[in-house]
Amino acid sequence: MNPKNLKYHKEHDWARIEGETAVFGVTDYAQEQLGDIVYVELPEEGTEVTAGSSFAEIESVKAVSDVYAPLSGTIVEINEEVVDAPETINESPYENGWLVKVKISEPGEADDLMSSDEYEGLLAEEEE
Amino acid sequence: MAEDAYRASPEQHLALEAEHERLGARMIEFAGWRMPLSYGSIIEEHMLVRSRMGLFDVSHMGKLLVRGTGALRSVQGLVPTAIDGLEPGQARYTMLLTPSGGVLDDIIVYRREDGFLLIVNAARAEEDRDWVDEHLNEDAQLDDLTMFASLFALQGPLALGLLQRLTEIDVDSLPPFTFASGEVTDVEATVMRTGYTGERGVEILTDNADAVELWRTLLAEGSADGLAPVGLGARDTLRLEAGLLLNGQDMTPSTTPFELGMEKLLDLEGHDFVGREALLELRDRRPERLLVGLVGEGRGIPRTGTTILDEGRPIGRVSSGSISPMLGKPIALGFVTPEYAAAGKKVTFQLRNRTVAAQVVKPPFYKRGKTPPAVPDSTPA
């Protein structure tokens, strides 16, 4: 269910590492828990983000949630489509619902992230 | 609140709990009940009720039946609205008040042949039962039907048409705030022209023993017209969009009917009731705050407790907030100081880390038939 080619952060965010850049998004579990997403607040291009710190805000009918950066870096692109149509995150959390693209500043941090198998283990624990 | 914790009842269970789980509902605890929050998407359920129809299980609502020769006097002494003119089959929206004129609960009183049925909020059901019991006339008796009867709401523009195909009751002859009993599908039920969505529709009361059959038959018979179950999440967004208040959020014992703009419920000269003396004193005073509607002009939901500002100065507080699926904008009910209680006043919401512009409006935010649904431009081809 969770793509094998992504790295996962315990706050239910993912990173797709593509050389020196990475794309961030939230996991299917996160969008499922939030329900209908109605607003997304993304930082501007050029903003520095720090692994484990909130860089964006996603709001559903039920609740507002922080999105945590899986890796540190500088925002080089934001997904305008999810700002205009936040439900894209519900529909396609791993593809069209990506949030930002980041130029990675600390490549070693990727080692701290989880594989899809490890992330599914975490979900199994949270379900208990 | 320790007292609430002390009074908290054990978890209560809908007759249809397993049915909701089978339908894939996300269940939450609400007022001591396990309730369906949504069967998929809150917004889709909301739009279904606005465009076609939805079926809600609201069996958690308190159902108090007052009977006996003293029933009218007992209930009349508890509500500020005149109910002595109600004929069997008629209902009225009203409130229970504290002696100081604050709102304990908002309720609907249904005048039956055998007495008065009070449908009260689930979160208040036990307290209301005790409150009514304490104020019973000696020739009246109280039965709490909450655990024995199920209550469904069938709401939306297609609701009455579906119902008419399934019942011997002449639905067309039932105006809003009336009710009748008879067979619905093959089940004995009471059909009441009340609801909490701003749409045409009914609420249907039946014995728990018949509830699953009625629910399944309604869903099966209505599915061709799009009927689907709707959970508490959309119930909340629907009622807010329709400008309907939620007890515990938009009204509390420290809120008066004057602050809510509900003077029309008050029969101050006509009869005595709990809270009357206090309201007579308050009547000629200007309330310190008034309930208004607010529409956000930017992004972000003004949730309960959000501070309302004018140029950085707090002038009020949000009591309920959400997004309006019909308007595509944030909406809220909130209390503001009286000088801001005028449509068109510009204010701001203090959200987590920013402020968002908003405007005072007169609820409802959406009115059936009045606000055209947001549709794409229909440019002739």
PDB file of C-alpha atoms in Angstrom, chain B residues 124-338:
ATOM      1  CA  ARG B 124     -27.818  16.571  28.086  1.00  0.00           C
ATOM      2  CA  ALA B 125     -30.140  13.569  28.099  1.00  0.00           C
ATOM      3  CA  GLU B 126     -29.565  12.418  31.674  1.00  0.00           C
ATOM      4  CA  GLU B 127     -29.430  15.906  33.154  1.00  0.00           C
ATOM      5  CA  ASP B 128     -32.583  16.897  31.294  1.00  0.00           C
ATOM      6  CA  ARG B 129     -34.353  13.776  32.478  1.00  0.00           C
ATOM      7  CA  ASP B 130     -33.484  14.577  36.092  1.00  0.00           C
ATOM      8  CA  TRP B 131     -34.419  18.231  35.580  1.00  0.00           C
ATOM      9  CA  VAL B 132     -37.817  17.363  34.146  1.00  0.00           C
ATOM     10  CA  ASP B 133     -38.351  14.738  36.824  1.00  0.00           C
ATOM     11  CA  GLU B 134     -37.652  17.268  39.604  1.00  0.00           C
ATOM     12  CA  HIS B 135     -40.207  19.655  38.144  1.00  0.00           C
ATOM     13  CA  LEU B 136     -42.986  17.150  37.485  1.00  0.00           C
ATOM     14  CA  ASN B 137     -46.416  17.978  38.694  1.00  0.00           C
ATOM     15  CA  GLU B 138     -47.798  15.270  40.993  1.00  0.00           C
ATOM     16  CA  ASP B 139     -50.291  14.240  38.320  1.00  0.00           C
ATOM     17  CA  ALA B 140     -47.590  13.650  35.749  1.00  0.00           C
ATOM     18  CA  GLN B 141     -45.144  10.852  35.113  1.00  0.00           C
ATOM     19  CA  LEU B 142     -41.936  10.677  33.140  1.00  0.00           C
ATOM     20  CA  ASP B 143     -40.719   7.790  31.001  1.00  0.00           C
ATOM     21  CA  ASP B 144     -37.258   7.866  29.469  1.00  0.00           C
ATOM     22  CA  LEU B 145     -37.564   6.168  26.067  1.00  0.00           C
ATOM     23  CA  THR B 146     -33.976   6.936  25.086  1.00  0.00           C
ATOM     24  CA  MET B 147     -32.710   3.379  25.344  1.00  0.00           C
ATOM     25  CA  PHE B 148     -35.801   1.764  23.819  1.00  0.00           C
ATOM     26  CA  ALA B 149     -36.483   3.772  20.688  1.00  0.00           C
ATOM     27  CA  SER B 150     -34.375   4.570  17.644  1.00  0.00           C
ATOM     28  CA  LEU B 151     -34.527   7.852  15.776  1.00  0.00           C
ATOM     29  CA  PHE B 152     -33.513   8.269  12.146  1.00  0.00           C
ATOM     30  CA  ALA B 153     -33.407  11.459  10.134  1.00  0.00           C
ATOM     31  CA  LEU B 154     -34.218  11.230   6.416  1.00  0.00           C
ATOM     32  CA  GLN B 155     -33.263  14.629   5.004  1.00  0.00           C
ATOM     33  CA  GLY B 156     -32.881  16.195   1.603  1.00  0.00           C
ATOM     34  CA  PRO B 157     -34.917  17.345  -1.389  1.00  0.00           C
ATOM     35  CA  LEU B 158     -35.877  13.759  -2.330  1.00  0.00           C
ATOM     36  CA  ALA B 159     -36.663  12.607   1.226  1.00  0.00           C
ATOM     37  CA  LEU B 160     -40.404  13.212   1.286  1.00  0.00           C
ATOM     38  CA  GLY B 161     -40.917  11.581  -2.092  1.00  0.00           C
ATOM     39  CA  LEU B 162     -39.143   8.428  -0.996  1.00  0.00           C
ATOM     40  CA  LEU B 163     -41.010   8.322   2.274  1.00  0.00           C
ATOM     41  CA  GLN B 164     -44.380   8.662   0.568  1.00  0.00           C
ATOM     42  CA  ARG B 165     -43.676   5.544  -1.482  1.00  0.00           C
ATOM     43  CA  LEU B 166     -43.070   3.595   1.723  1.00  0.00           C
ATOM     44  CA  THR B 167     -45.825   4.709   4.066  1.00  0.00           C
ATOM     45  CA  GLU B 168     -49.566   4.882   4.448  1.00  0.00           C
ATOM     46  CA  ILE B 169     -49.141   8.289   6.119  1.00  0.00           C
ATOM     47  CA  ASP B 170     -50.102  11.189   3.845  1.00  0.00           C
ATOM     48  CA  VAL B 171     -46.734  12.916   3.890  1.00  0.00           C
ATOM     49  CA  ASP B 172     -47.925  15.864   1.794  1.00  0.00           C
ATOM     50  CA  SER B 173     -50.433  16.754   4.473  1.00  0.00           C
ATOM     51  CA  LEU B 174     -47.690  17.066   7.094  1.00  0.00           C
ATOM     52  CA  PRO B 175     -46.333  20.613   7.282  1.00  0.00           C
ATOM     53  CA  PRO B 176     -43.047  21.299   9.098  1.00  0.00           C
ATOM     54  CA  PHE B 177     -43.285  20.762  12.846  1.00  0.00           C
ATOM     55  CA  THR B 178     -46.111  18.268  12.654  1.00  0.00           C
ATOM     56  CA  PHE B 179     -46.012  14.488  12.963  1.00  0.00           C
ATOM     57  CA  ALA B 180     -48.097  11.361  12.482  1.00  0.00           C
ATOM     58  CA  SER B 181     -47.866   7.679  13.347  1.00  0.00           C
ATOM     59  CA  GLY B 182     -48.396   4.739  11.058  1.00  0.00           C
ATOM     60  CA  GLU B 183     -46.623   2.045   9.113  1.00  0.00           C
ATOM     61  CA  VAL B 184     -43.399   2.936   7.351  1.00  0.00           C
ATOM     62  CA  THR B 185     -42.317  -0.014   5.244  1.00  0.00           C
ATOM     63  CA  ASP B 186     -43.778  -2.768   7.453  1.00  0.00           C
ATOM     64  CA  VAL B 187     -42.816  -1.146  10.694  1.00  0.00           C
ATOM     65  CA  GLU B 188     -44.833   0.956  13.157  1.00  0.00           C
ATOM     66  CA  ALA B 189     -43.225   4.377  13.356  1.00  0.00           C
ATOM     67  CA  THR B 190     -43.814   8.039  14.049  1.00  0.00           C
ATOM     68  CA  VAL B 191     -42.904  10.377  11.205  1.00  0.00           C
ATOM     69  CA  MET B 192     -42.010  13.891  12.305  1.00  0.00           C
ATOM     70  CA  ARG B 193     -41.430  16.850   9.989  1.00  0.00           C
ATOM     71  CA  THR B 194     -38.409  18.067  11.909  1.00  0.00           C
ATOM     72  CA  GLY B 195     -34.692  17.973  11.268  1.00  0.00           C
ATOM     73  CA  TYR B 196     -31.332  19.617  11.771  1.00  0.00           C
ATOM     74  CA  THR B 197     -30.055  20.160   8.244  1.00  0.00           C
ATOM     75  CA  GLY B 198     -32.014  23.031   6.719  1.00  0.00           C
ATOM     76  CA  GLU B 199     -33.459  20.643   4.133  1.00  0.00           C
ATOM     77  CA  ARG B 200     -36.910  19.202   3.686  1.00  0.00           C
ATOM     78  CA  GLY B 201     -37.169  15.961   5.533  1.00  0.00           C
ATOM     79  CA  VAL B 202     -38.392  13.934   8.437  1.00  0.00           C
ATOM     80  CA  GLU B 203     -37.254  12.259  11.578  1.00  0.00           C
ATOM     81  CA  ILE B 204     -38.608   8.756  12.136  1.00  0.00           C
ATOM     82  CA  LEU B 205     -39.044   7.241  15.573  1.00  0.00           C
ATOM     83  CA  THR B 206     -39.423   3.495  15.980  1.00  0.00           C
ATOM     84  CA  ASP B 207     -38.869   0.743  18.535  1.00  0.00           C
ATOM     85  CA  ASN B 208     -35.338  -0.596  18.707  1.00  0.00           C
ATOM     86  CA  ALA B 209     -36.692  -4.023  17.767  1.00  0.00           C
ATOM     87  CA  ASP B 210     -37.777  -2.679  14.360  1.00  0.00           C
ATOM     88  CA  ALA B 211     -34.894  -0.285  13.824  1.00  0.00           C
ATOM     89  CA  VAL B 212     -32.574  -2.463  11.752  1.00  0.00           C
ATOM     90  CA  GLU B 213     -35.363  -3.512   9.403  1.00  0.00           C
ATOM     91  CA  LEU B 214     -36.528   0.064   8.907  1.00  0.00           C
ATOM     92  CA  TRP B 215     -32.992   1.350   8.322  1.00  0.00           C
ATOM     93  CA  ARG B 216     -32.175  -1.357   5.795  1.00  0.00           C
ATOM     94  CA  THR B 217     -35.445  -0.975   3.921  1.00  0.00           C
ATOM     95  CA  LEU B 218     -35.085   2.807   3.680  1.00  0.00           C
ATOM     96  CA  LEU B 219     -31.536   2.489   2.342  1.00  0.00           C
ATOM     97  CA  ALA B 220     -32.503  -0.244  -0.115  1.00  0.00           C
ATOM     98  CA  GLU B 221     -35.590   1.575  -1.402  1.00  0.00           C
ATOM     99  CA  GLY B 222     -33.781   4.916  -1.641  1.00  0.00           C
ATOM    100  CA  SER B 223     -30.539   3.753  -3.180  1.00  0.00           C
ATOM    101  CA  ALA B 224     -31.750   4.212  -6.755  1.00  0.00           C
ATOM    102  CA  ASP B 225     -32.280   7.900  -5.935  1.00  0.00           C
ATOM    103  CA  GLY B 226     -28.872   8.189  -4.306  1.00  0.00           C
ATOM    104  CA  LEU B 227     -29.820   7.713  -0.659  1.00  0.00           C
ATOM    105  CA  ALA B 228     -26.822   6.839   1.515  1.00  0.00           C
ATOM    106  CA  PRO B 229     -26.061   6.946   5.228  1.00  0.00           C
ATOM    107  CA  VAL B 230     -24.692  10.190   6.664  1.00  0.00           C
ATOM    108  CA  GLY B 231     -22.741  10.548   9.898  1.00  0.00           C
ATOM    109  CA  LEU B 232     -22.370  13.064  12.690  1.00  0.00           C
ATOM    110  CA  GLY B 233     -19.634  14.964  10.858  1.00  0.00           C
ATOM    111  CA  ALA B 234     -21.950  16.096   8.083  1.00  0.00           C
ATOM    112  CA  ARG B 235     -24.777  16.553  10.551  1.00  0.00           C
ATOM    113  CA  ASP B 236     -22.644  19.241  12.179  1.00  0.00           C
ATOM    114  CA  THR B 237     -21.635  20.984   8.946  1.00  0.00           C
ATOM    115  CA  LEU B 238     -25.232  20.859   7.666  1.00  0.00           C
ATOM    116  CA  ARG B 239     -26.716  22.364  10.794  1.00  0.00           C
ATOM    117  CA  LEU B 240     -24.082  25.088  10.930  1.00  0.00           C
ATOM    118  CA  GLU B 241     -24.562  26.014   7.269  1.00  0.00           C
ATOM    119  CA  ALA B 242     -28.308  26.198   7.974  1.00  0.00           C
ATOM    120  CA  GLY B 243     -27.601  28.542  10.900  1.00  0.00           C
ATOM    121  CA  LEU B 244     -28.902  26.069  13.485  1.00  0.00           C
ATOM    122  CA  LEU B 245     -27.367  26.262  16.938  1.00  0.00           C
ATOM    123  CA  LEU B 246     -25.655  23.471  18.846  1.00  0.00           C
ATOM    124  CA  ASN B 247     -26.237  23.279  22.566  1.00  0.00           C
ATOM    125  CA  GLY B 248     -23.009  23.212  24.559  1.00  0.00           C
ATOM    126  CA  GLN B 249     -21.253  25.300  21.914  1.00  0.00           C
ATOM    127  CA  ASP B 250     -23.582  28.056  20.738  1.00  0.00           C
ATOM    128  CA  MET B 251     -25.605  28.067  23.908  1.00  0.00           C
ATOM    129  CA  THR B 252     -24.728  27.218  27.486  1.00  0.00           C
ATOM    130  CA  PRO B 253     -26.228  27.983  30.901  1.00  0.00           C
ATOM    131  CA  SER B 254     -24.392  31.312  30.782  1.00  0.00           C
ATOM    132  CA  THR B 255     -26.125  32.286  27.512  1.00  0.00           C
ATOM    133  CA  THR B 256     -29.553  33.910  27.506  1.00  0.00           C
ATOM    134  CA  PRO B 257     -32.214  33.664  24.801  1.00  0.00           C
ATOM    135  CA  PHE B 258     -31.738  37.419  24.226  1.00  0.00           C
ATOM    136  CA  GLU B 259     -28.078  36.927  23.336  1.00  0.00           C
ATOM    137  CA  LEU B 260     -29.146  34.235  20.877  1.00  0.00           C
ATOM    138  CA  GLY B 261     -31.743  36.427  19.226  1.00  0.00           C
ATOM    139  CA  MET B 262     -34.440  33.963  20.298  1.00  0.00           C
ATOM    140  CA  GLU B 263     -36.894  36.412  21.872  1.00  0.00           C
ATOM    141  CA  LYS B 264     -39.586  34.947  19.636  1.00  0.00           C
ATOM    142  CA  LEU B 265     -39.559  31.773  21.744  1.00  0.00           C
ATOM    143  CA  LEU B 266     -40.430  33.722  24.883  1.00  0.00           C
ATOM    144  CA  ASP B 267     -43.972  33.956  26.168  1.00  0.00           C
ATOM    145  CA  LEU B 268     -42.991  36.270  29.023  1.00  0.00           C
ATOM    146  CA  GLU B 269     -46.443  37.691  29.720  1.00  0.00           C
ATOM    147  CA  GLY B 270     -48.482  34.577  29.105  1.00  0.00           C
ATOM    148  CA  HIS B 271     -47.349  31.924  31.574  1.00  0.00           C
ATOM    149  CA  ASP B 272     -44.964  31.177  34.405  1.00  0.00           C
ATOM    150  CA  PHE B 273     -41.860  29.075  33.766  1.00  0.00           C
ATOM    151  CA  VAL B 274     -38.411  28.420  35.193  1.00  0.00           C
ATOM    152  CA  GLY B 275     -36.260  31.437  34.328  1.00  0.00           C
ATOM    153  CA  ARG B 276     -39.118  33.847  33.676  1.00  0.00           C
ATOM    154  CA  GLU B 277     -38.343  36.316  36.462  1.00  0.00           C
ATOM    155  CA  ALA B 278     -34.730  36.566  35.426  1.00  0.00           C
ATOM    156  CA  LEU B 279     -35.668  37.082  31.778  1.00  0.00           C
ATOM    157  CA  LEU B 280     -38.166  39.808  32.709  1.00  0.00           C
ATOM    158  CA  GLU B 281     -35.292  41.661  34.384  1.00  0.00           C
ATOM    159  CA  LEU B 282     -32.932  41.084  31.482  1.00  0.00           C
ATOM    160  CA  ARG B 283     -35.507  42.059  28.874  1.00  0.00           C
ATOM    161  CA  ASP B 284     -34.923  45.791  29.020  1.00  0.00           C
ATOM    162  CA  ARG B 285     -31.165  45.578  29.327  1.00  0.00           C
ATOM    163  CA  ARG B 286     -28.897  45.590  26.373  1.00  0.00           C
ATOM    164  CA  PRO B 287     -27.128  42.209  26.111  1.00  0.00           C
ATOM    165  CA  GLU B 288     -23.370  42.384  26.499  1.00  0.00           C
ATOM    166  CA  ARG B 289     -22.882  40.139  23.484  1.00  0.00           C
ATOM    167  CA  LEU B 290     -24.926  38.806  20.623  1.00  0.00           C
ATOM    168  CA  LEU B 291     -24.719  35.710  18.471  1.00  0.00           C
ATOM    169  CA  VAL B 292     -23.908  36.417  14.830  1.00  0.00           C
ATOM    170  CA  GLY B 293     -22.893  34.564  11.711  1.00  0.00           C
ATOM    171  CA  LEU B 294     -19.431  35.096  10.284  1.00  0.00           C
ATOM    172  CA  VAL B 295     -18.033  34.270   6.865  1.00  0.00           C
ATOM    173  CA  GLY B 296     -14.257  34.032   6.485  1.00  0.00           C
ATOM    174  CA  GLU B 297     -12.712  35.706   3.470  1.00  0.00           C
ATOM    175  CA  GLY B 298      -9.496  33.719   3.578  1.00  0.00           C
ATOM    176  CA  ARG B 299      -8.275  30.216   4.217  1.00  0.00           C
ATOM    177  CA  GLY B 300      -8.535  28.416   7.523  1.00  0.00           C
ATOM    178  CA  ILE B 301     -11.394  27.216   9.699  1.00  0.00           C
ATOM    179  CA  PRO B 302     -12.317  29.370  12.709  1.00  0.00           C
ATOM    180  CA  ARG B 303     -12.869  26.618  15.243  1.00  0.00           C
ATOM    181  CA  THR B 304     -14.684  26.873  18.568  1.00  0.00           C
ATOM    182  CA  GLY B 305     -12.868  29.319  20.825  1.00  0.00           C
ATOM    183  CA  THR B 306     -11.252  31.335  18.038  1.00  0.00           C
ATOM    184  CA  THR B 307     -10.898  34.977  19.066  1.00  0.00           C
ATOM    185  CA  ILE B 308     -12.685  37.535  16.878  1.00  0.00           C
ATOM    186  CA  LEU B 309     -10.755  40.779  16.493  1.00  0.00           C
ATOM    187  CA  ASP B 310     -11.293  44.302  15.251  1.00  0.00           C
ATOM    188  CA  GLU B 311      -7.946  45.868  14.379  1.00  0.00           C
ATOM    189  CA  GLY B 312      -6.203  43.593  16.830  1.00  0.00           C
ATOM    190  CA  ARG B 313      -8.663  44.178  19.655  1.00  0.00           C
ATOM    191  CA  PRO B 314     -10.702  41.153  20.862  1.00  0.00           C
ATOM    192  CA  ILE B 315     -14.414  41.771  20.342  1.00  0.00           C
ATOM    193  CA  GLY B 316     -15.766  38.248  20.463  1.00  0.00           C
ATOM    194  CA  ARG B 317     -15.326  34.518  20.287  1.00  0.00           C
ATOM    195  CA  VAL B 318     -16.331  31.799  17.841  1.00  0.00           C
ATOM    196  CA  SER B 319     -18.760  29.227  19.247  1.00  0.00           C
ATOM    197  CA  SER B 320     -18.946  26.927  16.177  1.00  0.00           C
ATOM    198  CA  GLY B 321     -16.931  27.006  12.989  1.00  0.00           C
ATOM    199  CA  SER B 322     -16.440  24.925   9.880  1.00  0.00           C
ATOM    200  CA  ILE B 323     -16.165  25.184   6.168  1.00  0.00           C
ATOM    201  CA  SER B 324     -19.383  25.613   4.232  1.00  0.00           C
ATOM    202  CA  PRO B 325     -19.300  23.021   1.461  1.00  0.00           C
ATOM    203  CA  MET B 326     -22.000  24.978  -0.406  1.00  0.00           C
ATOM    204  CA  LEU B 327     -20.268  28.361  -0.199  1.00  0.00           C
ATOM    205  CA  GLY B 328     -16.732  26.994  -0.290  1.00  0.00           C
ATOM    206  CA  LYS B 329     -15.828  29.405   2.499  1.00  0.00           C
ATOM    207  CA  PRO B 330     -15.179  29.218   6.223  1.00  0.00           C
ATOM    208  CA  ILE B 331     -18.293  29.955   8.283  1.00  0.00           C
ATOM    209  CA  ALA B 332     -18.860  30.397  11.982  1.00  0.00           C
ATOM    210  CA  LEU B 333     -21.293  31.334  14.671  1.00  0.00           C
ATOM    211  CA  GLY B 334     -19.862  33.516  17.396  1.00  0.00           C
ATOM    212  CA  PHE B 335     -20.608  36.014  20.103  1.00  0.00           C
ATOM    213  CA  VAL B 336     -19.572  39.627  19.549  1.00  0.00           C
ATOM    214  CA  THR B 337     -20.116  42.849  21.431  1.00  0.00           C
ATOM    215  CA  PRO B 338     -23.382  44.431  20.254  1.00  0.00           C
TER     216      PRO B 338
END
